[in-house]
XYZ file of C-alpha atoms in Angstrom:
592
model
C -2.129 43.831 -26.982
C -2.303 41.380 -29.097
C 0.189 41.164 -32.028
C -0.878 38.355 -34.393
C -4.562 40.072 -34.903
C -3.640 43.655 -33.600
C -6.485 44.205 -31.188
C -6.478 45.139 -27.673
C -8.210 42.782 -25.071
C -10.285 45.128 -22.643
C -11.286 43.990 -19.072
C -13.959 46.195 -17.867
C -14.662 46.941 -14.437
C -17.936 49.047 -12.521
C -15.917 51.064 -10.094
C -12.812 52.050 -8.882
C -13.022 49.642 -5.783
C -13.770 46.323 -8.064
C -9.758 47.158 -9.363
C -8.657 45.809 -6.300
C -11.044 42.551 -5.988
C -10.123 39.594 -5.936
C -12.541 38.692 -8.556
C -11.087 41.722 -11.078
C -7.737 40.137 -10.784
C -9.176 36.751 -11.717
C -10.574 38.417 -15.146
C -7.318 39.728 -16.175
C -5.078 36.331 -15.326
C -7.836 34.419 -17.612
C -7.105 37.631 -20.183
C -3.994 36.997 -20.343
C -3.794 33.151 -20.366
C -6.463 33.169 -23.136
C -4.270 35.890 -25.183
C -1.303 33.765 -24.297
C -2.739 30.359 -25.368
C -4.140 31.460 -28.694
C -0.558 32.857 -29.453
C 0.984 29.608 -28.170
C -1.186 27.342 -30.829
C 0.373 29.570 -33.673
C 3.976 29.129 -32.983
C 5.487 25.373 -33.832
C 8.310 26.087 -31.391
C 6.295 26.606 -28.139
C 6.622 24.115 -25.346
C 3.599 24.452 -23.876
C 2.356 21.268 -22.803
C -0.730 22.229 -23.107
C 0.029 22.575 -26.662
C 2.465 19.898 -27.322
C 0.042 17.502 -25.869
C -2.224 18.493 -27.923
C -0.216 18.334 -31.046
C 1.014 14.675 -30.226
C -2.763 14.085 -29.779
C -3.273 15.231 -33.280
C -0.245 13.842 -34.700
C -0.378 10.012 -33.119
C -4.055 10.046 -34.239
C -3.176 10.808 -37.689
C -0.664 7.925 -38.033
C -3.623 5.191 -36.422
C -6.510 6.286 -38.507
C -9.413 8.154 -37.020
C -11.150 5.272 -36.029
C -8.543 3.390 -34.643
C -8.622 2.344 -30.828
C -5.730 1.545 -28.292
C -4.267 -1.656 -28.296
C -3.810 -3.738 -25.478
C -0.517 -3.777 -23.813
C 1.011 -6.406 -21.705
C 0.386 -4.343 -18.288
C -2.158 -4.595 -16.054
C -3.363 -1.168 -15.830
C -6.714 -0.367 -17.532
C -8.250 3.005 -19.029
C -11.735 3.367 -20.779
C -12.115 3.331 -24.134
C -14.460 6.534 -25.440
C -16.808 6.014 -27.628
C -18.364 9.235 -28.690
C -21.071 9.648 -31.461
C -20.147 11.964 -33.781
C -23.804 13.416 -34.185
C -23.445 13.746 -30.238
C -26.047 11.081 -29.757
C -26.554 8.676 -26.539
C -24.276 6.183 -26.615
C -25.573 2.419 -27.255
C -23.587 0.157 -24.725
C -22.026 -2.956 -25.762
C -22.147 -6.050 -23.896
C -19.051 -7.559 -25.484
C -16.736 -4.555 -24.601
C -16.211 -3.542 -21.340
C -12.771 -2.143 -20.789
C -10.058 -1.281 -22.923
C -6.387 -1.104 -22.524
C -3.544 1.700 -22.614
C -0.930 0.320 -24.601
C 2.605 -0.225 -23.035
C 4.014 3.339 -24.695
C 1.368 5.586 -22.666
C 0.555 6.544 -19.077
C -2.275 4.644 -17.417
C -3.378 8.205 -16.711
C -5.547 9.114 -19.717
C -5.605 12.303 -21.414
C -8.827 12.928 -22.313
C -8.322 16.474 -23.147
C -11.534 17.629 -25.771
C -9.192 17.427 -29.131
C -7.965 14.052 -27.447
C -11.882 12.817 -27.928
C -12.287 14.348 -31.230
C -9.550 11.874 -32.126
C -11.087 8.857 -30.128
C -14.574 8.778 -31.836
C -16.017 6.202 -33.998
C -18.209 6.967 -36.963
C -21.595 6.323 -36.308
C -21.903 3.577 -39.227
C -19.298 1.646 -37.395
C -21.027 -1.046 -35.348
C -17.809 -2.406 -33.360
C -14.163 -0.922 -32.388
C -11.374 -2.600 -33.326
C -10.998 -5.788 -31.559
C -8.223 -6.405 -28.862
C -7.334 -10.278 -28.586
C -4.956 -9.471 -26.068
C -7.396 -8.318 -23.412
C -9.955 -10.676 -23.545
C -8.324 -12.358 -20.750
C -7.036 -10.146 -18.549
C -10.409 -7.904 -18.862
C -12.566 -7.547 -15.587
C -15.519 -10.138 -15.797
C -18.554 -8.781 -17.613
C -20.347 -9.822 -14.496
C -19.788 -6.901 -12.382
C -18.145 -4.567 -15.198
C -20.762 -4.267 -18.112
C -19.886 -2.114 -21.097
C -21.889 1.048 -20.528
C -21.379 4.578 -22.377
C -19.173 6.964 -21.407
C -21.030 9.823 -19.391
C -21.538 10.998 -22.967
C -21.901 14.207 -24.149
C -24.252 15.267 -21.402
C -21.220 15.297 -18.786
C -18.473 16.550 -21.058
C -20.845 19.561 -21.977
C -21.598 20.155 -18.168
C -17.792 19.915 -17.700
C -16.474 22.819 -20.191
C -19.727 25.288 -18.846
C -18.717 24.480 -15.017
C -14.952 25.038 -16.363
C -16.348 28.463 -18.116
C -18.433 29.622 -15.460
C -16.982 28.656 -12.217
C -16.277 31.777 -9.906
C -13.398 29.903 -7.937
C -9.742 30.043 -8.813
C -8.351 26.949 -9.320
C -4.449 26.862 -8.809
C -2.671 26.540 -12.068
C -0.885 23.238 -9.611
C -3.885 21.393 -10.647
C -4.716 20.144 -13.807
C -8.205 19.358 -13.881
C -7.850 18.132 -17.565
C -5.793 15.545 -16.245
C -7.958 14.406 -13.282
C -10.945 14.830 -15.175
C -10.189 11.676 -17.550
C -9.128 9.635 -14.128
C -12.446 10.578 -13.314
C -13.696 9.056 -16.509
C -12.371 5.699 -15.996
C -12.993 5.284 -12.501
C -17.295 6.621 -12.579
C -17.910 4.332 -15.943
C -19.333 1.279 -14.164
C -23.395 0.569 -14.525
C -23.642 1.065 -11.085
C -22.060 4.623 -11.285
C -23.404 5.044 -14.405
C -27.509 4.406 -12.868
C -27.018 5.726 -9.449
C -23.955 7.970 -8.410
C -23.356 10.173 -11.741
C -26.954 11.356 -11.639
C -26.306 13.557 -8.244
C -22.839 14.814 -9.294
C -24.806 16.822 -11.618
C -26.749 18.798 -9.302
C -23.699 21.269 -8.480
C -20.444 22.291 -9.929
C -19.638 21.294 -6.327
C -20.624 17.793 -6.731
C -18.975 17.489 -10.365
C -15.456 18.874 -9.113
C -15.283 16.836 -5.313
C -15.397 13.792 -7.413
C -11.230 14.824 -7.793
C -11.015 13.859 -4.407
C -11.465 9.964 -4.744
C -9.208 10.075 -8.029
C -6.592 12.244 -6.938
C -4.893 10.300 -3.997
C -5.262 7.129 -7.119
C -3.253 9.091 -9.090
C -0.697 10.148 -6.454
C 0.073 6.419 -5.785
C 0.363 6.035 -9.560
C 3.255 8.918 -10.237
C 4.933 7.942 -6.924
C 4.677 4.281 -7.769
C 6.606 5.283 -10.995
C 4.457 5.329 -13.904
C 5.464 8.549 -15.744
C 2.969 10.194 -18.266
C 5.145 11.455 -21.357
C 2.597 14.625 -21.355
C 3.489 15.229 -17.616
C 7.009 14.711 -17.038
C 7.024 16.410 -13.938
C 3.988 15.526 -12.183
C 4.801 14.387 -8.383
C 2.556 13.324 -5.738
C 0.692 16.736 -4.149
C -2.603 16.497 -6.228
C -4.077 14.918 -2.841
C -2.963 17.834 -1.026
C -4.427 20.733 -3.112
C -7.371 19.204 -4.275
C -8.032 18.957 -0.108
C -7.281 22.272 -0.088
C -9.834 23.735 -2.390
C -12.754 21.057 -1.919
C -13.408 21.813 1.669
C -13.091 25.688 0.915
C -15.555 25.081 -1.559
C -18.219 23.096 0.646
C -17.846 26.042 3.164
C -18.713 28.435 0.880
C -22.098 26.413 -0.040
C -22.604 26.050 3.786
C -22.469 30.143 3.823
C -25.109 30.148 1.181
C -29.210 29.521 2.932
C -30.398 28.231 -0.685
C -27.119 25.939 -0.848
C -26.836 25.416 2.849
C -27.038 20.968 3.680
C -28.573 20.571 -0.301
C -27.873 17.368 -1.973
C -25.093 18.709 -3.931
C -23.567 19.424 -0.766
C -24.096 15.901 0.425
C -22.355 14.191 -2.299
C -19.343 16.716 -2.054
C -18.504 15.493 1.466
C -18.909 11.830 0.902
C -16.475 11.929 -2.110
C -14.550 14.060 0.200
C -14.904 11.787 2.792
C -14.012 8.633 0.452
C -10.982 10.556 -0.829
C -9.476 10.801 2.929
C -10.026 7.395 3.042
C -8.168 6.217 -0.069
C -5.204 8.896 1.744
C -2.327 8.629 3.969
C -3.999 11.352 5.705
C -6.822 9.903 7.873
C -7.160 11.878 10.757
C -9.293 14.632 9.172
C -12.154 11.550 9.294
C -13.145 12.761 12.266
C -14.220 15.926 11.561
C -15.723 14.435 7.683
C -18.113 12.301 10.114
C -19.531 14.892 12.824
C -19.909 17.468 9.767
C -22.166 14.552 8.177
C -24.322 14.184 11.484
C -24.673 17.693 11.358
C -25.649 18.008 7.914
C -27.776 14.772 8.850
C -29.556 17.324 11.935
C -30.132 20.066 9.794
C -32.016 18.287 7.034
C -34.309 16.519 9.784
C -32.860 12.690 9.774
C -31.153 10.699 7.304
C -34.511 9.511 6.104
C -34.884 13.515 4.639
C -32.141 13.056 2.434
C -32.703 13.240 -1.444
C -31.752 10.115 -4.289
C -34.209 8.235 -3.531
C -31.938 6.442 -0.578
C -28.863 6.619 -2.330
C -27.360 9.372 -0.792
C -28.570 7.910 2.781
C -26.997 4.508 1.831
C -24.110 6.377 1.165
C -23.434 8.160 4.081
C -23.776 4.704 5.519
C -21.059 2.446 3.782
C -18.733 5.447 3.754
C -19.157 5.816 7.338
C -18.707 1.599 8.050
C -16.192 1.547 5.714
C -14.622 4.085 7.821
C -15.028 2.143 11.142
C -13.355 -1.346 9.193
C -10.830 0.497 8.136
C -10.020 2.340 11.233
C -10.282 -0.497 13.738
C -13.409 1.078 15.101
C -17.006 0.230 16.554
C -19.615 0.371 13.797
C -22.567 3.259 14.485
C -25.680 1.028 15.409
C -28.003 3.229 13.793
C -26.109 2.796 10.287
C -26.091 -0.713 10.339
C -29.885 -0.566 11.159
C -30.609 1.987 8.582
C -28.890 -0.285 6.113
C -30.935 -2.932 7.174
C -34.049 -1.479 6.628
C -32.942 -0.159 3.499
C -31.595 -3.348 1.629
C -35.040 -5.101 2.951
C -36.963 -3.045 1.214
C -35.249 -3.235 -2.034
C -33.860 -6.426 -1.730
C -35.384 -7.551 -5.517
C -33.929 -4.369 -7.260
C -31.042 -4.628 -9.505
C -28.505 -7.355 -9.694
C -26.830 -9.527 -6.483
C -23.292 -7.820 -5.191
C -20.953 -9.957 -5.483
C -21.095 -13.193 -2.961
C -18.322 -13.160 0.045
C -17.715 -14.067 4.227
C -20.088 -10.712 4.312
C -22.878 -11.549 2.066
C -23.825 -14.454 0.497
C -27.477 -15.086 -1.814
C -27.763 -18.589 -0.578
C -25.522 -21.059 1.870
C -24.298 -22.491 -0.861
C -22.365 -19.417 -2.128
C -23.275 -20.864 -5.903
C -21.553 -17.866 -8.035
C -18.383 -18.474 -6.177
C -18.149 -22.312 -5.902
C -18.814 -22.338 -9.599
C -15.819 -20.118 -10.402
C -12.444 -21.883 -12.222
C -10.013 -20.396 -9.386
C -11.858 -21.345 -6.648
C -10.861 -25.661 -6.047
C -12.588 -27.087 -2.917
C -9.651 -26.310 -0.382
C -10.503 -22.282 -1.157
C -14.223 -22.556 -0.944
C -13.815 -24.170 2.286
C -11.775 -21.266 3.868
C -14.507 -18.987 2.280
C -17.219 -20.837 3.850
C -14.748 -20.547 7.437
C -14.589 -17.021 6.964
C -18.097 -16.407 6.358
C -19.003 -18.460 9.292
C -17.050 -16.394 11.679
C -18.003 -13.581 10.017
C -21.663 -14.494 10.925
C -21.490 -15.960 14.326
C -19.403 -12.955 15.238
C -21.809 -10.630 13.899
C -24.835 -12.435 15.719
C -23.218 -12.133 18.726
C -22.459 -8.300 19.067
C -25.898 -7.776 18.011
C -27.955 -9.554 20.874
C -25.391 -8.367 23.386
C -27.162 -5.118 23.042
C -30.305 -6.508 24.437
C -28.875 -9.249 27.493
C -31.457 -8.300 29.864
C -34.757 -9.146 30.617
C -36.411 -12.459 32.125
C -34.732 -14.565 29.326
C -30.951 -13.390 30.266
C -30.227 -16.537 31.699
C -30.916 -18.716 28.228
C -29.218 -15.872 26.236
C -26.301 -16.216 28.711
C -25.795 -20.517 28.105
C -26.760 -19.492 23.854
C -23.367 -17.245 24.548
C -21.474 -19.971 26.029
C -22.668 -21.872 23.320
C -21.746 -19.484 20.559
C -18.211 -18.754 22.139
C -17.280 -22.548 21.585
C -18.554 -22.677 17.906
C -16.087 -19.615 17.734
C -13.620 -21.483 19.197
C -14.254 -24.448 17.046
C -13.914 -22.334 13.801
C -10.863 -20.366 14.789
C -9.304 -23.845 15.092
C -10.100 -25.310 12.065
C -8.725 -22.030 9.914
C -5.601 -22.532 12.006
C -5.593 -26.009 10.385
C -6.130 -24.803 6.953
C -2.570 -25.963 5.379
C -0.585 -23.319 3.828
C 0.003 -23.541 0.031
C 3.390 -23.799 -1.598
C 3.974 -20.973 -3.094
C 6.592 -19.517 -5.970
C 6.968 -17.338 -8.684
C 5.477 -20.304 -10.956
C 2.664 -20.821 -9.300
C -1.228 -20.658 -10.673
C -2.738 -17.662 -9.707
C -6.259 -20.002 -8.186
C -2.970 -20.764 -5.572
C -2.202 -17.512 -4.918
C -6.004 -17.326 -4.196
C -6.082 -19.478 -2.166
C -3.222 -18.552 -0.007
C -4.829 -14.671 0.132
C -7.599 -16.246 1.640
C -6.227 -18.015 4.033
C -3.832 -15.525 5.311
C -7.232 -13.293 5.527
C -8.979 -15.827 7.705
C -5.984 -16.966 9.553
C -5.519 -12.829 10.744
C -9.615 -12.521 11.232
C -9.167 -15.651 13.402
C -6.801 -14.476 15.295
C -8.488 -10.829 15.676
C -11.444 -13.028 17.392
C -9.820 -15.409 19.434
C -7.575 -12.296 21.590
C -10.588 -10.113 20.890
C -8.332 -7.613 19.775
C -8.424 -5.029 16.812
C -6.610 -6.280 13.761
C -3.494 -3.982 14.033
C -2.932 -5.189 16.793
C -3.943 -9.254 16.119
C -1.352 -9.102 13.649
C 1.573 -7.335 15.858
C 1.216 -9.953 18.293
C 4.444 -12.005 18.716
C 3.324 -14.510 20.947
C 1.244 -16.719 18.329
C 3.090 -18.344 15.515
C -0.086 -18.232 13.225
C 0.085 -14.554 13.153
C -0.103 -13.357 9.842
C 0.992 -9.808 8.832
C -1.116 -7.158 6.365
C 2.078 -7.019 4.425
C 1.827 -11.096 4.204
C -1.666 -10.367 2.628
C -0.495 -7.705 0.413
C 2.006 -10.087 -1.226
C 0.038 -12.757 -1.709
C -3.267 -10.758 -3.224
C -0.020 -8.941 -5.623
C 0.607 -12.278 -7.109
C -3.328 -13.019 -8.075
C -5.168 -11.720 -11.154
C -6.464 -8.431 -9.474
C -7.023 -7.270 -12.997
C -10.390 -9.293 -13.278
C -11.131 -8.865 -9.689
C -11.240 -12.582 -9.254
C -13.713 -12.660 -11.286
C -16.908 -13.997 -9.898
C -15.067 -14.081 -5.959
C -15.014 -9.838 -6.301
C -16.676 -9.824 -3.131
C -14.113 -12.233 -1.187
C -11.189 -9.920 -2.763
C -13.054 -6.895 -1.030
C -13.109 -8.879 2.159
C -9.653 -9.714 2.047
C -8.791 -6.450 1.168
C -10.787 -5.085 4.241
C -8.976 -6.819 6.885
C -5.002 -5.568 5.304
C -6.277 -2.629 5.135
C -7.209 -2.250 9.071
C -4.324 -4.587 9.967
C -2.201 -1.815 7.901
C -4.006 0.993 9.574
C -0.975 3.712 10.642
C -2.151 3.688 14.524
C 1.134 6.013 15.520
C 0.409 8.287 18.583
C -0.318 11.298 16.724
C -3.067 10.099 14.311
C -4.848 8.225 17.191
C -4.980 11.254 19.146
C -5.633 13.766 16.164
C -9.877 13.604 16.922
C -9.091 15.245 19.881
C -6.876 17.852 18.284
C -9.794 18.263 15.872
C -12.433 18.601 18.974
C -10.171 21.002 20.404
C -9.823 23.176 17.362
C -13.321 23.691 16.784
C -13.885 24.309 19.940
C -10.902 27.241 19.881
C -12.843 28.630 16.367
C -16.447 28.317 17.460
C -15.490 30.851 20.787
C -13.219 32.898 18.441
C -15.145 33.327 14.993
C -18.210 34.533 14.315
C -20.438 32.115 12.533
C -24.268 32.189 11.103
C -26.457 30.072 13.304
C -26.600 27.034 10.608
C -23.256 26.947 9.172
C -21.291 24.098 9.869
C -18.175 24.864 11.308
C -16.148 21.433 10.643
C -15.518 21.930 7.206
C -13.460 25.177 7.852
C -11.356 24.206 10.464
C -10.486 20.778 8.436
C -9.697 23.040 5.630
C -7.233 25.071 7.534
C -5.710 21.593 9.135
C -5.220 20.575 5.655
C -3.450 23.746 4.847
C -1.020 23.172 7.263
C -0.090 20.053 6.218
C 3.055 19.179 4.628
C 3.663 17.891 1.266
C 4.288 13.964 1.776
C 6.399 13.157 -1.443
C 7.022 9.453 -0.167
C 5.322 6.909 0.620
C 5.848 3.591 2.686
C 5.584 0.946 -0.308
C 2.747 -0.970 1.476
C 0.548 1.647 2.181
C 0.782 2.850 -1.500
C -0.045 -0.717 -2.981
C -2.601 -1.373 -0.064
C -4.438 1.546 -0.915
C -4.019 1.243 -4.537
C -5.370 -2.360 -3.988
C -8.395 -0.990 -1.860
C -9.039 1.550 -4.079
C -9.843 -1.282 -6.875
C -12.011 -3.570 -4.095
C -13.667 -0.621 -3.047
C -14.666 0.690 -6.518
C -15.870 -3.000 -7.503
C -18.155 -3.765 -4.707
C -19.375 -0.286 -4.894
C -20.381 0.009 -7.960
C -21.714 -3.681 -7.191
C -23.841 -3.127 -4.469
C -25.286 -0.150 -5.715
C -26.608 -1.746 -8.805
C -27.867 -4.342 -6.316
C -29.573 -1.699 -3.697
């Protein structure tokens, strides 16, 4: 009962048998957290922080003005800025405004609870926000981060139905609030904006598994030490639970025929799939990838798939991504796909960003043109992306080494192996920069390059994978992931190097395999995987077109301990990737 208006709060049920659902005890815990709440926002000594946050909300935007926006702070950790019409109009973006800063006194982990955004809104006679001189220069380069609107009211009033209407039970562990404006920041790029947001609305599914490629972010975040004031006591399991309840949830759509390998279902596992990557926990990518060929099987090719391509190319990069990162061969029928794919809409959209793995000319004109790129860094670009290439050409015709021509292909090797040889020597040559605390950042650069090359090199030359390249003690060269990761910490990674995003990705590719964990249990999980589904396919019964990966990686994950440390290279590496990723992304979908 409640006492402030004296009325009873009545949960009805049909029958005697629905007391004891699962679904009955649901309505009364939501009962009683609604009663509870209501009470809560009457009493000024509650502390809820549900209801202290908001009342610091109300109370901090009071003091700046309703108008005001956040100032920029002398960190290097960015949030979006929202801009909401107050007639709950389409926003208008701005190209003079692309990111905004949390200033020094708040978490880089917005709050973008709904009374936080009724605080946050401009008036819709106000052409501009309040200027912020202060981040003009550390702001990502308008190039590849143009000011679009938020997801607008379209996504926030998708967002509190789905929260109203969903019929799983979310554990109270998780605060979906708080993910939710991650979520917010990290899906406002154009590219995101055009091609990616579009299919997270088809499902509730799709809207919520986008959690799983902010939530390991925001674990690295807490355990890296930045504390948000309205979550004191926040620690690094979000990863872990959100893994829990995403997989349970694709299962169930799996169980459902009009649900079963939709679109919605699609984009659940690639975010899912993206998620693990961005993890500490990679050996569940197994069992992501053969639930995606199945999927793939089901729907009758990847050509089937829905987005106009964009799911397709998707499944694609995720799955290459995937093999880079995991010191793996690349599936020839991805690359081909991809092929096919960018040929066809090669004159859509804008160029990705130029780098060793794609260039829009030989002359790399976008990135010789940038400020912190002298002539000593564009030539161990141009090295890279030379290797990069030759390499490249020659896995792809050893495929087809047969025939009446073998013999010419064979002294066109030969040939090829020496103009390996010949590059691998001259990026042993490049000279090292001297480096200090003082230094420029176009020097730090410079010397992240370098290191890059000097690893790839070295990765070529012993034909080895790059964890291991980089373990080897018998070369001097040898350069280390970690060496990489200290030298990329020093450079500008706010602005993403500005026009040279796409040699940041690529140098954030090859620490990230040379950093891949390859201990004896994660190498051999697969088969642990293989053998587990094999153990539930005898054992369970199963309709003929579910898939069964998704529920055994669910129950894997279950098992799983709580990792509440991290190894402070991994976090930053992944923290780091996480940024590359996002930027060439969102990049190369506005260019597909």
């Amino acid at each position: 009962m409640n006492k402030d208006s004296h009325t009873f709060v009545f949960v009805h049920a049909q029958n005697l048998q629905d007391l004891h659902s699962n679904k009955y005890d649901k309505h009364v815990r939501q009962a009683v957290m609604n009663n509870y709440l209501r009470k809560a926002m009457q009493d000024p000594s509650t502390t809820d922080r549900r209801i202290t946050r908001q009342r610091r909300t109300d109370v901090r935007q009071r003091r700046k003005g309703a108008t005001a926006n956040y100032e920029s702070p002398p960190d290097d950790h960015q949030s979006v800025g929202v801009e909401n019409d107050v007639k709950l109009n389409t926003l208008t973006p701005k190209s003079d405004e692309s990111l905004a800063f949390v200033p020094a006194n708040e978490s880089p982990i917005l709050d973008h609870s709904p009374a936080h955004e009724a605080h946050t809104t401009t008036h819709s006679g106000s052409g501009t926000p309040a200027s912020n001189d202060g981040a003009s220069q550390r702001r990502c380069s308008s190039v590849f981060f143009k000011e679009v609107s938020d997801p607008g009211v379209e996504i926030e009033r998708y967002f509190e139905s789905f929260n109203h209407i969903k019929e799983q039970v979310i554990p109270t562990a998780i605060d979906v609030e708080w993910l939710r404006g991650n979520c917010v920041r990290y899906f406002r790029t154009q590219g995101m904006m055009q091609q990616w947001i579009p299919l997270q609305l088809l499902s509730p599914l799709a809207y919520l598994s986008r959690l799983c490629i902010t939530a390991p972010y925001t674990d690295i975040m807490t355990s890296q030490g930045f504390e948000d004031p309205a979550y004191p006591n926040s620690d690094p399991r979000l990863t872990l639970e959100i893994f829990d309840i995403v997989p349970r949830l694709i299962n169930e759509s799996m169980n459902d025929m009009a649900e079963r390998c939709s679109d919605s279902c699609f984009v659940a596992v690639i975010q899912l799939f993206y998620g693990q990557l961005f993890s500490p926990y990679a050996g569940l990518v197994a069992s992501h990838r053969e639930g995606l060929v199945q999927m793939i099987q089901q729907r009758g090719g990847i050509d089937c798939l829905g987005g106009d391509g964009i799911l397709a190319m998707n499944v694609c990069l995720v799955n290459m991504e995937a093999d880079v990162i995991l010191n793996q061969p690349t599936d020839a029928s991805h690359l081909q796909w991809s092929r096919s794919y960018i040929t066809k809409h090669e004159a859509v959209g804008e160029p990705c960003p130029e780098g060793p793995l794609h260039c829009v000319s030989p002359w790399m004109l976008s990135i010789a043109s940038n400020s912190l790129c002298p002539l000593e860094t564009f030539r161990a670009i141009s090295l890279a992306r030379q290797l990069s290439e030759l390499v490249s050409g020659m896995y792809m015709s050893t495929a087809s080494n047969s025939g009446p021509d073998s013999a010419y292909r064979e002294i066109e090797r030969e040939r090829k192996q020496q103009d390996v040889s010949d590059l691998v020597l001259q990026i042993r040559q490049l000279p090292p920069a001297h480096t200090s605390s003082q230094s420029e950042p176009r020097v730090w650069i410079y010397e992240s390059i370098r290191r890059a090359a000097l690893l790839f090199a070295q990765a070529v030359s012993m034909r080895k994978p790059l964890h291991l390249a980089c373990s080897d003690s018998l070369h001097r060269a040898t350069v280390s992931a970690e060496d990489i990761y200290i030298a990329v910490k020093e450079s500008p990674i706010v602005d993403v190097w500005g026009s040279m995003a796409g040699v940041l990705y690529w140098v954030l590719l090859i620490a990230a395999a040379a950093a891949c964990n390859t201990q004896p249990e994660r190498l051999d999980h697969r088969n642990e995987v293989d053998h587990e589904m094999t153990d539930v396919s005898h054992d369970q019964p199963r309709d003929a077109g579910t898939n069964p990966v998704h529920r055994v990686q669910h129950q894997t994950v279950s098992a799983q301990a709580p990792r509440h440390t991290f190894d402070d290279l991994e976090c930053d590496r992944r923290r780091l990737s996480i940024t590359a990723l996002d930027t060439f992304q969102d990049s190369s979908l506005r260019w597909l």
